[in-house]
Amino acid sequence: MEENIEVIFNGFFRYKNGNFYAEEKRVEDIAKKYGTPCYLYSYHSLLSRIKKFKEAFKGVNTLICYSVKANSNISILKIIKEQELGVDVVSGGELQRALLVNFPPDKIVFAGVGKKDEEIELGVKKNIYCFNIENEDEIEIIERYARKYRRKVICNLRLNLDIDVDTHHYVKTSKKETKFGLDIHSASSILKKHRNNKYVEIKGFHLHLGSQLKDIHPYTKALDTVKIFCKENNFSPEIIDLGGGFGIPYSSYDRVKDIEDFGVAIKEKIKEIGAKLLILEPGRYIVGNTAILLCRVLYVKRRQDKNFVITDAGMNDLVRPAFYGSHHIIIPAKKSTGEKYIKADIVGPICETGDYLGKDIEVPAHIKRGDILIVGSAGAYCFSMASNYNSRPRPCEIMVNKNREFVIRKREDYKALWAGEL
Ligand SMILES: *Cc1c(COP(=O)(O)O)cnc(C)c1O
């Protein structure tokens, strides 16, 4: 049951003579210099993902807006901006990050089920490209600020089409029992009501269906439904914002359709609908497999029926296994040939039974205190979900470019834990 890690890392992270490398940097050297736990990104891996995504959607007019919540580090945002992508933000804080990095306002789109008045005001004031609307009352708030700043604000209606997708129930966003989007009846009445609104112009629809989608048909089904909806409502959408959700392999056994295949099918549907602009909001696809988490083995607990490897990274550093039951590969930084393996649960130091990074993971039989382990696919929803639970400072983030490394976020110190407390 050997993982083919090439499928996950595309050669940007790999073993060379038994040592694991990020580009041209040996990860054990990074762990030694900067300590653990530590997030480690590959610059060229990030560039390559952006390029692949852009190429898949060539041929239609697109605005690709990276979803900031997947990873909001400003160095990563800066690289994404240099590649001429826009951003999808879901809070005032994410909008401030995007502005800090100087994303052009006309490449910023704002989504979210609970936008506060002041967040909406900031978006209108900064003249962002559009808002994705999830509630009729939101339009009135936008209108209020549009009037104040004398603007006409573009809005897309986020539709909840009750489409089921094959992913974890926590990351399905298009079933009718989820909180997201407008049902088609509300959308229809909003379209009629605001047809001649002087301050708010509804140009189309937003359809983020969920995350880590491995197949194309939820997208094509959603677009078919939108097409019928438009016909019934006598409305020609200028914009279709399909959201994100494009899946990535977390293991070489994961079957995920190539992004080119998503591109072909989606472009065809967009042409059928006749929309002038396709907005896409990839998060995980762009950053998910561009990083790893390095952690150090603190203790090995061998019991008769079970082995535990206790590492210095826990659910506060990387919560996805504890939160969603997600699988990440966990492999040693040093590997020798002909080695025996045992199965173990890889767990963190947090005082919670749910605190684990992996269950029944194969680790070298001689694994010991001090060894470095690598958690794969740690670029999306990993650092951005990290917390200070158990009063643990958050890890540092480092980016490797060939044989050079850059600290893109310092390790938090203890003082950071209580900064702001009175
Ligand atoms: C989370 C989110 C995305 C990104 O999803 P990925 O699965 O990471 O591609 C895009 N759009 C919206 C509105 C989101 O909430």
mmCIF file of N, CA, C and O in Angstrom, residues 37 39 293 295 311-319 347-350 355-357 392:
data_model
loop_
_atom_site.group_PDB
_atom_site.id
_atom_site.type_symbol
_atom_site.label_atom_id
_atom_site.label_comp_id
_atom_site.label_asym_id
_atom_site.label_seq_id
_atom_site.Cartn_x
_atom_site.Cartn_y
_atom_site.Cartn_z
ATOM 1 N N PRO A 37 6.010 22.732 15.220
ATOM 2 C CA PRO A 37 5.484 22.508 13.876
ATOM 3 C C PRO A 37 5.722 23.703 12.958
ATOM 4 O O PRO A 37 5.870 24.827 13.435
ATOM 5 N N TYR A 39 4.725 25.108 8.832
ATOM 6 C CA TYR A 39 4.137 24.951 7.495
ATOM 7 C C TYR A 39 5.180 25.310 6.452
ATOM 8 O O TYR A 39 5.879 26.329 6.592
ATOM 9 N N LEU A 293 2.967 20.132 6.339
ATOM 10 C CA LEU A 293 3.212 20.526 7.725
ATOM 11 C C LEU A 293 4.302 19.611 8.273
ATOM 12 O O LEU A 293 4.192 18.384 8.187
ATOM 13 N N CYS A 295 6.231 18.162 11.475
ATOM 14 C CA CYS A 295 6.108 18.057 12.926
ATOM 15 C C CYS A 295 7.132 17.056 13.447
ATOM 16 O O CYS A 295 7.701 16.279 12.681
ATOM 17 N N THR A 311 2.886 13.741 18.358
ATOM 18 C CA THR A 311 3.719 14.750 17.695
ATOM 19 C C THR A 311 3.506 16.115 18.328
ATOM 20 O O THR A 311 2.566 16.312 19.112
ATOM 21 N N ASP A 312 4.362 17.062 17.948
ATOM 22 C CA ASP A 312 4.209 18.412 18.500
ATOM 23 C C ASP A 312 3.211 19.252 17.704
ATOM 24 O O ASP A 312 3.039 20.434 17.988
ATOM 25 N N ALA A 313 2.541 18.663 16.704
ATOM 26 C CA ALA A 313 1.460 19.370 16.012
ATOM 27 C C ALA A 313 0.143 18.712 16.395
ATOM 28 O O ALA A 313 0.059 17.489 16.462
ATOM 29 N N GLY A 314 -0.848 19.531 16.637
ATOM 30 C CA GLY A 314 -2.144 18.987 17.018
ATOM 31 C C GLY A 314 -3.270 19.640 16.254
ATOM 32 O O GLY A 314 -3.048 20.359 15.261
ATOM 33 N N MET A 315 -4.493 19.393 16.714
ATOM 34 C CA MET A 315 -5.675 19.903 16.027
ATOM 35 C C MET A 315 -5.742 21.424 16.015
ATOM 36 O O MET A 315 -6.439 21.996 15.187
ATOM 37 N N ASN A 316 -5.023 22.072 16.917
ATOM 38 C CA ASN A 316 -5.019 23.542 16.859
ATOM 39 C C ASN A 316 -4.196 24.033 15.658
ATOM 40 O O ASN A 316 -4.462 25.084 15.111
ATOM 41 N N ASP A 317 -3.218 23.228 15.247
ATOM 42 C CA ASP A 317 -2.385 23.597 14.097
ATOM 43 C C ASP A 317 -3.044 23.169 12.784
ATOM 44 O O ASP A 317 -2.965 23.889 11.786
ATOM 45 N N LEU A 318 -3.646 21.989 12.771
ATOM 46 C CA LEU A 318 -4.247 21.439 11.543
ATOM 47 C C LEU A 318 -5.487 20.656 11.979
ATOM 48 O O LEU A 318 -5.378 19.564 12.512
ATOM 49 N N VAL A 319 -6.643 21.256 11.758
ATOM 50 C CA VAL A 319 -7.871 20.727 12.375
ATOM 51 C C VAL A 319 -8.674 19.793 11.475
ATOM 52 O O VAL A 319 -9.603 19.144 11.920
ATOM 53 N N VAL A 347 -1.149 11.378 16.754
ATOM 54 C CA VAL A 347 -1.980 12.266 17.565
ATOM 55 C C VAL A 347 -1.185 13.472 18.046
ATOM 56 O O VAL A 347 0.051 13.458 18.049
ATOM 57 N N GLY A 348 -1.922 14.516 18.450
ATOM 58 C CA GLY A 348 -1.286 15.733 18.928
ATOM 59 C C GLY A 348 -1.292 15.821 20.442
ATOM 60 O O GLY A 348 -1.772 14.911 21.120
ATOM 61 N N PRO A 349 -0.770 16.933 20.974
ATOM 62 C CA PRO A 349 -0.668 17.087 22.426
ATOM 63 C C PRO A 349 -1.903 17.691 23.096
ATOM 64 O O PRO A 349 -1.913 17.880 24.307
ATOM 65 N N ILE A 350 -2.942 18.006 22.308
ATOM 66 C CA ILE A 350 -4.133 18.686 22.845
ATOM 67 C C ILE A 350 -4.952 17.738 23.722
ATOM 68 O O ILE A 350 -5.043 16.550 23.433
ATOM 69 N N ASP A 355 -8.277 14.805 19.025
ATOM 70 C CA ASP A 355 -7.065 15.454 18.518
ATOM 71 C C ASP A 355 -6.162 14.445 17.821
ATOM 72 O O ASP A 355 -5.319 13.817 18.452
ATOM 73 N N TYR A 356 -6.368 14.274 16.533
ATOM 74 C CA TYR A 356 -5.475 13.381 15.788
ATOM 75 C C TYR A 356 -5.191 13.964 14.407
ATOM 76 O O TYR A 356 -5.954 14.774 13.883
ATOM 77 N N LEU A 357 -4.066 13.545 13.834
ATOM 78 C CA LEU A 357 -3.707 13.959 12.470
ATOM 79 C C LEU A 357 -3.973 12.820 11.492
ATOM 80 O O LEU A 357 -4.204 13.046 10.309
ATOM 81 N N ARG A 392 -1.704 27.389 22.737
ATOM 82 C CA ARG A 392 -0.538 27.016 21.947
ATOM 83 C C ARG A 392 -0.320 28.046 20.841
ATOM 84 O O ARG A 392 -1.216 28.298 20.047
#
